[in-house]
Amino acid sequence: MEQLNRFVEIRRDLHKIPELGFQEFKTQQYLLNYIKTLPQERLELKTWKTGVFVKVHGTEPTKIIGYRADIDGLPIREETGLPFASEHEGKMHACGHDFHMSIALGVLTHFAHQPAKDDLLFVFQPAEEGPGGALPMLQSEIMQQWKPDMIIALHIAPEYPVGTIATKEGLLFANTSELFIDLKGKGGHAAFPHLANDMVVAACSLVTQLQSIVSRNVDPLDSAVITVGKISGGTVQNVIAEQARLEGTIRTLSAESMKKVKERIEAIVKGIEIGYQCEATIDYGSMYYQVYNDEQLTTEFMSFVKEQTNVEVIECKEAMTGEDFGYMLAHIPGFMFWLGVNSPYGLHHSKLNPDEEAIETAIRLLISYLSWKANE
Ligand SMILES: [Zn+2]
Ligand SMILES: [Zn+2]
């Protein structure tokens, strides 16, 4: 793999064309065009919506090892000022999925030239940021037919230096859910409150009551977050508000807590409906299941990395971020790890500028690990 620079170029090409979930048409075409340049003898390619599956047939397969890369960008206006900045106004690869794709192509390129014993399945997954591509892709006929025996993925981590990866066995990422609550009451003249049902008052009360869930209903040894990030309602200062909307997010470390938190939210909202004589609707939007790393595979991988030169592995803590790869890990053993890319700006930041040296680190590491694992 002398030409690893090529994957920096590929990353830049992809960085210019970020597309949102299930609209990754140019991205998909780019991936397909590149894959066509590889030796085709052992490749089998299938598209699924805007995603791509590539199976590399092994020489004496006894199992399928999956590798997943997400491919979508975010609705963020890029502010890096880079020469290869986004050409799509208001969209940006601000979560490193351009890195994820170019790394996957690097690894795929190696195995297309030098297949292993086992089959490898490269999964280029759309819509990680929403509405969620992992679950429907997993349920697709193609993936059920080519169901890997294990699957792995990485995510760039701005907070770690290049040459460092981080992971842990068990829970890595939290359970997350969006939260949208709409309240509809009865508007009216500000001077006649007795003739109206004021949704600003109802919304304020609801926000306050929601705060009691984490403090009163979640096991103190577990962790949960309910954040209402946006509240809107009413029209003008002297009219009683007929409508209000809360927008927020829920994060919990256990799947059990997520269930409990939602039950409490629903009960509290019911109480608001009765108390304020209004109608309320709850929409959970995108939900992501926890990312739970298989203990044995993760420990084995961490020991493997410790033996490698030029890369260091550290054990991290679980994070309250969401990642839809968790749906795949709920059905297929495997793990996810963080790849250090050393950027002062975090994920989803308009100035995120990951260090491209990490592309080579990741490609080399994954080739060694998968060569070992797929030749067992
Ligand atoms: Zn993201
Ligand atoms: Zn991401």
Tab-separated table of C-alpha atoms and ligand atoms in Angstrom:
chain	number	residue	atom	x	y	z
A	1	MET	CA	0.000	0.000	0.000
A	2	GLU	CA	2.513	2.552	-1.183
A	3	GLN	CA	-0.098	4.929	-2.569
A	4	LEU	CA	-1.938	5.886	0.566
A	5	ASN	CA	-1.871	9.555	-0.491
A	6	ARG	CA	-4.536	8.672	-2.940
A	7	PHE	CA	-7.003	8.221	-0.133
A	8	VAL	CA	-6.324	11.738	1.089
A	9	GLU	CA	-7.317	12.915	-2.399
A	10	ILE	CA	-10.417	10.743	-2.263
A	11	ARG	CA	-11.307	12.168	1.126
A	12	ARG	CA	-11.021	15.697	-0.290
A	13	ASP	CA	-13.153	14.821	-3.308
A	14	LEU	CA	-15.828	13.439	-1.011
A	15	HIS	CA	-15.487	16.376	1.346
A	16	LYS	CA	-16.545	18.701	-1.477
A	17	ILE	CA	-19.850	16.909	-2.057
A	18	PRO	CA	-21.572	16.356	1.309
A	19	GLU	CA	-25.163	15.160	0.997
A	20	LEU	CA	-27.847	14.575	3.590
A	21	GLY	CA	-29.371	11.232	4.603
A	22	PHE	CA	-30.769	9.187	1.699
A	23	GLN	CA	-29.783	11.920	-0.757
A	24	GLU	CA	-26.215	10.692	-1.154
A	25	PHE	CA	-26.559	10.302	-4.940
A	26	LYS	CA	-23.262	11.893	-5.983
A	27	THR	CA	-21.492	10.213	-3.095
A	28	GLN	CA	-22.827	6.818	-4.094
A	29	GLN	CA	-21.802	7.431	-7.699
A	30	TYR	CA	-18.331	8.456	-6.571
A	31	LEU	CA	-17.969	5.254	-4.540
A	32	LEU	CA	-19.202	3.110	-7.433
A	33	ASN	CA	-16.873	4.821	-9.897
A	34	TYR	CA	-13.909	4.222	-7.647
A	35	ILE	CA	-14.805	0.602	-6.904
A	36	LYS	CA	-15.017	-0.075	-10.665
A	37	THR	CA	-11.313	0.776	-10.973
A	38	LEU	CA	-10.379	-2.130	-8.678
A	39	PRO	CA	-9.744	-5.718	-9.831
A	40	GLN	CA	-13.242	-7.139	-10.102
A	41	GLU	CA	-12.541	-10.910	-9.928
A	42	ARG	CA	-13.460	-11.275	-6.272
A	43	LEU	CA	-15.824	-8.356	-5.863
A	44	GLU	CA	-19.582	-8.535	-5.784
A	45	LEU	CA	-21.359	-5.225	-5.638
A	46	LYS	CA	-24.908	-4.343	-4.718
A	47	THR	CA	-26.538	-0.987	-4.127
A	48	TRP	CA	-29.195	-0.403	-1.524
A	49	LYS	CA	-30.971	2.972	-1.705
A	50	THR	CA	-28.056	5.448	-1.683
A	51	GLY	CA	-25.762	2.951	0.022
A	52	VAL	CA	-23.418	0.324	-1.355
A	53	PHE	CA	-22.490	-3.223	-0.326
A	54	VAL	CA	-19.247	-4.702	-1.601
A	55	LYS	CA	-18.423	-8.294	-0.866
A	56	VAL	CA	-14.842	-9.405	-1.324
A	57	HIS	CA	-14.930	-13.142	-1.787
A	58	GLY	CA	-12.275	-14.915	0.243
A	59	THR	CA	-10.125	-17.775	-0.935
A	60	GLU	CA	-11.495	-20.346	1.546
A	61	PRO	CA	-14.278	-18.580	3.402
A	62	THR	CA	-15.582	-19.895	6.710
A	63	LYS	CA	-17.116	-16.584	7.812
A	64	ILE	CA	-18.005	-13.070	6.687
A	65	ILE	CA	-16.391	-10.109	8.406
A	66	GLY	CA	-18.234	-6.819	7.991
A	67	TYR	CA	-16.810	-3.323	7.886
A	68	ARG	CA	-19.202	-0.403	8.010
A	69	ALA	CA	-18.622	3.194	6.912
A	70	ASP	CA	-21.314	5.864	7.046
A	71	ILE	CA	-21.503	8.252	4.112
A	72	ASP	CA	-23.789	11.221	4.858
A	73	GLY	CA	-23.014	14.838	5.673
A	74	LEU	CA	-24.752	17.423	7.856
A	75	PRO	CA	-26.878	20.540	7.277
A	76	ILE	CA	-24.055	22.801	8.477
A	77	ARG	CA	-22.446	25.674	6.601
A	78	GLU	CA	-18.729	24.952	6.402
A	79	GLU	CA	-16.391	27.594	7.836
A	80	THR	CA	-12.999	25.927	7.480
A	81	GLY	CA	-11.833	28.073	4.563
A	82	LEU	CA	-10.100	24.989	3.132
A	83	PRO	CA	-9.380	24.840	-0.617
A	84	PHE	CA	-11.439	21.643	-0.793
A	85	ALA	CA	-14.324	22.962	1.327
A	86	SER	CA	-17.899	21.903	0.642
A	87	GLU	CA	-19.296	22.887	-2.727
A	88	HIS	CA	-22.789	22.179	-1.480
A	89	GLU	CA	-24.130	25.320	0.135
A	90	GLY	CA	-25.232	24.754	3.736
A	91	LYS	CA	-23.966	21.175	3.877
A	92	MET	CA	-20.763	19.822	5.327
A	93	HIS	CA	-18.945	16.638	6.209
A	94	ALA	CA	-18.659	17.839	9.790
A	95	CYS	CA	-18.753	14.389	11.347
A	96	GLY	CA	-15.857	12.846	9.450
A	97	HIS	CA	-17.895	10.510	7.304
A	98	ASP	CA	-15.660	11.577	4.387
A	99	PHE	CA	-12.772	10.078	6.397
A	100	HIS	CA	-14.798	6.970	7.130
A	101	MET	CA	-15.450	6.407	3.423
A	102	SER	CA	-11.910	7.008	2.215
A	103	ILE	CA	-10.534	4.702	4.923
A	104	ALA	CA	-13.014	1.987	3.927
A	105	LEU	CA	-11.997	2.388	0.270
A	106	GLY	CA	-8.342	2.097	1.280
A	107	VAL	CA	-8.974	-1.143	3.107
A	108	LEU	CA	-11.198	-2.449	0.318
A	109	THR	CA	-8.501	-1.641	-2.251
A	110	HIS	CA	-6.015	-3.785	-0.373
A	111	PHE	CA	-8.313	-6.797	-0.146
A	112	ALA	CA	-9.471	-6.470	-3.755
A	113	HIS	CA	-5.806	-7.018	-4.675
A	114	GLN	CA	-4.988	-9.492	-1.921
A	115	PRO	CA	-8.079	-11.336	-0.750
A	116	ALA	CA	-8.052	-13.039	2.627
A	117	LYS	CA	-9.349	-16.506	3.419
A	118	ASP	CA	-12.683	-15.252	4.696
A	119	ASP	CA	-15.233	-13.088	2.947
A	120	LEU	CA	-15.279	-9.398	3.749
A	121	LEU	CA	-18.359	-7.243	3.452
A	122	PHE	CA	-17.931	-3.480	3.100
A	123	VAL	CA	-21.083	-1.638	4.056
A	124	PHE	CA	-21.334	1.996	2.895
A	125	GLN	CA	-24.291	3.162	4.921
A	126	PRO	CA	-26.406	6.249	4.209
A	127	ALA	CA	-28.258	8.497	6.638
A	128	GLU	CA	-26.366	7.957	9.881
A	129	GLU	CA	-27.166	11.497	11.028
A	130	GLY	CA	-30.832	10.925	10.374
A	131	PRO	CA	-33.303	9.500	9.733
A	132	GLY	CA	-31.085	6.454	10.344
A	133	GLY	CA	-29.805	4.044	7.727
A	134	ALA	CA	-28.262	1.286	9.840
A	135	LEU	CA	-31.461	-0.439	10.902
A	136	PRO	CA	-33.195	-0.595	7.496
A	137	MET	CA	-29.911	-1.546	5.854
A	138	LEU	CA	-29.435	-4.358	8.363
A	139	GLN	CA	-32.986	-5.529	7.686
A	140	SER	CA	-32.514	-5.361	3.918
A	141	GLU	CA	-32.611	-8.605	1.974
A	142	ILE	CA	-29.049	-8.092	0.828
A	143	MET	CA	-27.618	-7.755	4.306
A	144	GLN	CA	-29.727	-10.597	5.667
A	145	GLN	CA	-28.338	-12.766	2.890
A	146	TRP	CA	-24.789	-11.524	3.408
A	147	LYS	CA	-25.099	-11.247	7.158
A	148	PRO	CA	-21.631	-10.861	8.631
A	149	ASP	CA	-20.527	-13.051	11.521
A	150	MET	CA	-18.888	-10.000	13.027
A	151	ILE	CA	-18.821	-6.333	12.093
A	152	ILE	CA	-16.660	-3.367	12.995
A	153	ALA	CA	-16.605	0.385	12.400
A	154	LEU	CA	-14.670	3.425	13.487
A	155	HIS	CA	-15.496	7.057	14.148
A	156	ILE	CA	-13.087	9.966	14.017
A	157	ALA	CA	-12.346	11.566	17.389
A	158	PRO	CA	-11.140	15.194	17.312
A	159	GLU	CA	-10.044	15.036	20.956
A	160	TYR	CA	-7.382	12.351	20.452
A	161	PRO	CA	-4.042	12.801	18.689
A	162	VAL	CA	-3.271	11.058	15.420
A	163	GLY	CA	-1.851	7.633	16.140
A	164	THR	CA	-4.200	7.035	19.032
A	165	ILE	CA	-7.337	4.973	18.971
A	166	ALA	CA	-9.731	4.525	21.849
A	167	THR	CA	-12.448	2.084	22.691
A	168	LYS	CA	-13.809	-0.043	25.498
A	169	GLU	CA	-15.690	-3.266	25.873
A	170	GLY	CA	-19.410	-3.056	26.585
A	171	LEU	CA	-21.298	0.205	26.296
A	172	LEU	CA	-19.517	2.802	24.129
A	173	PHE	CA	-22.310	5.162	23.030
A	174	ALA	CA	-25.576	5.973	24.732
A	175	ASN	CA	-29.165	5.351	23.732
A	176	THR	CA	-30.455	8.551	22.184
A	177	SER	CA	-33.766	9.858	21.002
A	178	GLU	CA	-35.006	13.161	19.710
A	179	LEU	CA	-38.023	14.645	21.422
A	180	PHE	CA	-40.671	16.906	19.904
A	181	ILE	CA	-43.763	17.847	21.882
A	182	ASP	CA	-46.550	19.935	20.368
A	183	LEU	CA	-49.175	21.543	22.562
A	184	LYS	CA	-52.417	22.876	21.203
A	185	GLY	CA	-54.822	24.842	23.398
A	186	LYS	CA	-57.163	27.723	22.809
A	187	GLY	CA	-55.875	31.182	21.942
A	188	GLY	CA	-57.544	34.437	22.821
A	189	HIS	CA	-57.215	38.068	23.823
A	190	ALA	CA	-54.487	38.592	26.415
A	191	ALA	CA	-57.005	40.460	28.622
A	192	PHE	CA	-59.413	37.495	28.800
A	193	PRO	CA	-57.297	34.560	30.040
A	194	HIS	CA	-60.380	32.827	31.456
A	195	LEU	CA	-61.642	32.287	27.895
A	196	ALA	CA	-58.434	30.699	26.607
A	197	ASN	CA	-55.966	27.894	27.339
A	198	ASP	CA	-52.517	29.412	27.365
A	199	MET	CA	-49.916	27.101	25.821
A	200	VAL	CA	-46.968	29.257	26.905
A	201	VAL	CA	-47.891	28.587	30.521
A	202	ALA	CA	-48.462	24.900	29.762
A	203	ALA	CA	-45.109	24.630	27.960
A	204	CYS	CA	-43.240	26.292	30.823
A	205	SER	CA	-44.810	23.952	33.308
A	206	LEU	CA	-43.981	20.973	31.098
A	207	VAL	CA	-40.302	21.959	30.819
A	208	THR	CA	-40.082	22.258	34.594
A	209	GLN	CA	-41.761	18.908	35.161
A	210	LEU	CA	-39.528	17.171	32.628
A	211	GLN	CA	-36.540	18.154	34.773
A	212	SER	CA	-37.831	15.946	37.566
A	213	ILE	CA	-37.489	12.768	35.499
A	214	VAL	CA	-33.710	12.608	35.628
A	215	SER	CA	-33.559	13.671	39.277
A	216	ARG	CA	-36.454	11.525	40.535
A	217	ASN	CA	-37.033	8.605	38.169
A	218	VAL	CA	-33.644	7.445	36.908
A	219	ASP	CA	-31.429	5.200	39.014
A	220	PRO	CA	-28.666	7.461	40.391
A	221	LEU	CA	-26.095	4.855	39.320
A	222	ASP	CA	-27.370	5.012	35.779
A	223	SER	CA	-27.147	8.193	33.698
A	224	ALA	CA	-29.675	10.086	31.673
A	225	VAL	CA	-30.008	13.490	30.052
A	226	ILE	CA	-33.164	15.262	28.957
A	227	THR	CA	-32.409	18.541	27.266
A	228	VAL	CA	-35.061	20.835	25.875
A	229	GLY	CA	-32.987	22.849	23.429
A	230	LYS	CA	-35.747	24.850	21.820
A	231	ILE	CA	-39.089	26.191	22.892
A	232	SER	CA	-41.463	28.164	20.735
A	233	GLY	CA	-45.056	29.264	20.977
A	234	GLY	CA	-47.562	31.990	20.395
A	235	THR	CA	-47.624	34.744	17.814
A	236	VAL	CA	-47.463	38.234	19.388
A	237	GLN	CA	-47.127	39.773	22.843
A	238	ASN	CA	-50.803	40.522	23.451
A	239	VAL	CA	-52.405	37.320	22.259
A	240	ILE	CA	-52.667	34.212	24.406
A	241	ALA	CA	-50.726	31.459	22.738
A	242	GLU	CA	-52.745	28.697	21.169
A	243	GLN	CA	-49.728	26.576	20.337
A	244	ALA	CA	-46.337	25.738	21.746
A	245	ARG	CA	-43.602	23.337	20.757
A	246	LEU	CA	-40.707	21.873	22.694
A	247	GLU	CA	-37.734	20.331	20.931
A	248	GLY	CA	-35.178	18.329	22.777
A	249	THR	CA	-33.121	15.205	23.091
A	250	ILE	CA	-33.005	12.249	25.464
A	251	ARG	CA	-29.871	10.257	26.204
A	252	THR	CA	-29.511	7.303	28.530
A	253	LEU	CA	-26.774	4.808	29.231
A	254	SER	CA	-29.108	1.838	29.411
A	255	ALA	CA	-31.839	0.795	27.014
A	256	GLU	CA	-33.990	0.119	30.099
A	257	SER	CA	-33.664	3.745	31.280
A	258	MET	CA	-34.645	5.022	27.844
A	259	LYS	CA	-37.868	3.046	28.125
A	260	LYS	CA	-38.548	4.375	31.624
A	261	VAL	CA	-37.759	7.979	30.704
A	262	LYS	CA	-40.190	7.807	27.792
A	263	GLU	CA	-42.904	6.328	29.992
A	264	ARG	CA	-42.444	9.217	32.435
A	265	ILE	CA	-42.489	11.815	29.643
A	266	GLU	CA	-45.735	10.335	28.349
A	267	ALA	CA	-47.309	10.366	31.832
A	268	ILE	CA	-46.255	13.981	32.464
A	269	VAL	CA	-47.563	15.076	29.074
A	270	LYS	CA	-50.876	13.346	29.846
A	271	GLY	CA	-51.014	15.367	33.066
A	272	ILE	CA	-50.412	18.593	31.147
A	273	GLU	CA	-53.243	17.701	28.744
A	274	ILE	CA	-55.640	17.232	31.619
A	275	GLY	CA	-54.378	20.139	33.689
A	276	TYR	CA	-54.331	22.671	30.862
A	277	GLN	CA	-57.167	21.221	28.785
A	278	CYS	CA	-55.047	20.986	25.700
A	279	GLU	CA	-53.999	18.426	23.148
A	280	ALA	CA	-50.440	17.200	23.160
A	281	THR	CA	-48.529	15.076	20.681
A	282	ILE	CA	-45.137	13.500	21.216
A	283	ASP	CA	-42.790	12.620	18.380
A	284	TYR	CA	-39.508	10.864	19.177
A	285	GLY	CA	-37.957	11.592	15.762
A	286	SER	CA	-34.718	9.703	15.190
A	287	MET	CA	-33.790	7.162	17.822
A	288	TYR	CA	-30.500	5.397	18.142
A	289	TYR	CA	-29.883	2.242	20.014
A	290	GLN	CA	-26.792	2.026	22.229
A	291	VAL	CA	-23.452	1.004	20.756
A	292	TYR	CA	-22.452	-2.037	22.742
A	293	ASN	CA	-19.044	-3.517	21.994
A	294	ASP	CA	-18.721	-7.280	22.167
A	295	GLU	CA	-16.466	-7.981	25.173
A	296	GLN	CA	-14.362	-10.722	23.693
A	297	LEU	CA	-13.798	-9.191	20.257
A	298	THR	CA	-13.013	-5.786	21.749
A	299	THR	CA	-10.510	-7.110	24.283
A	300	GLU	CA	-8.856	-9.153	21.562
A	301	PHE	CA	-8.712	-6.129	19.249
A	302	MET	CA	-7.220	-3.930	21.965
A	303	SER	CA	-4.530	-6.532	22.633
A	304	PHE	CA	-3.889	-6.730	18.897
A	305	VAL	CA	-3.425	-2.956	18.654
A	306	LYS	CA	-1.021	-2.965	21.618
A	307	GLU	CA	1.284	-5.162	19.561
A	308	GLN	CA	1.324	-2.695	16.667
A	309	THR	CA	3.877	0.031	16.173
A	310	ASN	CA	2.801	3.592	15.301
A	311	VAL	CA	-0.546	3.289	16.970
A	312	GLU	CA	-1.568	3.410	20.572
A	313	VAL	CA	-4.794	2.200	22.091
A	314	ILE	CA	-6.396	3.704	25.166
A	315	GLU	CA	-9.449	2.633	27.062
A	316	CYS	CA	-12.039	5.408	26.961
A	317	LYS	CA	-15.246	6.073	28.826
A	318	GLU	CA	-18.688	5.668	27.329
A	319	ALA	CA	-20.125	8.780	25.674
A	320	MET	CA	-23.595	10.298	25.557
A	321	THR	CA	-23.371	10.602	21.785
A	322	GLY	CA	-25.620	8.583	19.516
A	323	GLU	CA	-24.608	6.367	16.602
A	324	ASP	CA	-26.907	4.176	14.585
A	325	PHE	CA	-24.232	1.492	14.134
A	326	GLY	CA	-25.643	0.298	17.479
A	327	TYR	CA	-28.519	-1.351	15.598
A	328	MET	CA	-26.048	-3.508	13.706
A	329	LEU	CA	-24.182	-4.387	16.896
A	330	ALA	CA	-27.447	-5.393	18.533
A	331	HIS	CA	-27.671	-8.242	16.015
A	332	ILE	CA	-24.086	-8.903	14.995
A	333	PRO	CA	-21.167	-9.124	17.425
A	334	GLY	CA	-18.473	-6.562	16.826
A	335	PHE	CA	-17.232	-3.220	18.006
A	336	MET	CA	-16.609	0.394	17.174
A	337	PHE	CA	-13.567	2.447	18.027
A	338	TRP	CA	-12.505	6.096	18.021
A	339	LEU	CA	-9.781	7.207	15.643
A	340	GLY	CA	-7.743	10.194	16.845
A	341	VAL	CA	-7.715	13.033	14.287
A	342	ASN	CA	-6.525	15.892	16.477
A	343	SER	CA	-8.795	18.857	15.787
A	344	PRO	CA	-9.513	21.755	18.174
A	345	TYR	CA	-13.094	21.764	16.870
A	346	GLY	CA	-15.432	18.951	17.793
A	347	LEU	CA	-17.754	16.786	15.749
A	348	HIS	CA	-20.560	18.717	14.032
A	349	HIS	CA	-18.551	21.954	14.240
A	350	SER	CA	-18.435	24.137	11.146
A	351	LYS	CA	-14.653	24.448	11.506
A	352	LEU	CA	-13.881	20.778	12.062
A	353	ASN	CA	-10.650	20.021	10.224
A	354	PRO	CA	-9.384	16.532	11.065
A	355	ASP	CA	-5.728	15.701	10.467
A	356	GLU	CA	-5.542	13.671	7.266
A	357	GLU	CA	-2.569	11.688	8.538
A	358	ALA	CA	-5.066	9.626	10.485
A	359	ILE	CA	-6.342	8.154	7.207
A	360	GLU	CA	-3.106	6.260	6.731
A	361	THR	CA	-3.007	5.203	10.389
A	362	ALA	CA	-6.498	3.738	10.107
A	363	ILE	CA	-5.995	2.035	6.754
A	364	ARG	CA	-2.790	0.353	7.931
A	365	LEU	CA	-4.282	-0.747	11.223
A	366	LEU	CA	-7.451	-2.133	9.659
A	367	ILE	CA	-5.551	-3.999	6.965
A	368	SER	CA	-3.371	-5.692	9.601
A	369	TYR	CA	-6.271	-6.479	11.888
A	370	LEU	CA	-8.581	-7.774	9.159
A	371	SER	CA	-5.789	-9.749	7.501
A	372	TRP	CA	-5.200	-11.461	10.817
A	373	LYS	CA	-8.867	-11.927	11.652
A	374	ALA	CA	-9.894	-13.123	8.180
A	375	ASN	CA	-7.076	-15.636	7.951
A	376	GLU	CA	-7.638	-17.350	11.296
B	1	ZN	ZN	-22.508	12.987	13.571
B	2	ZN	ZN	-20.692	10.536	12.676
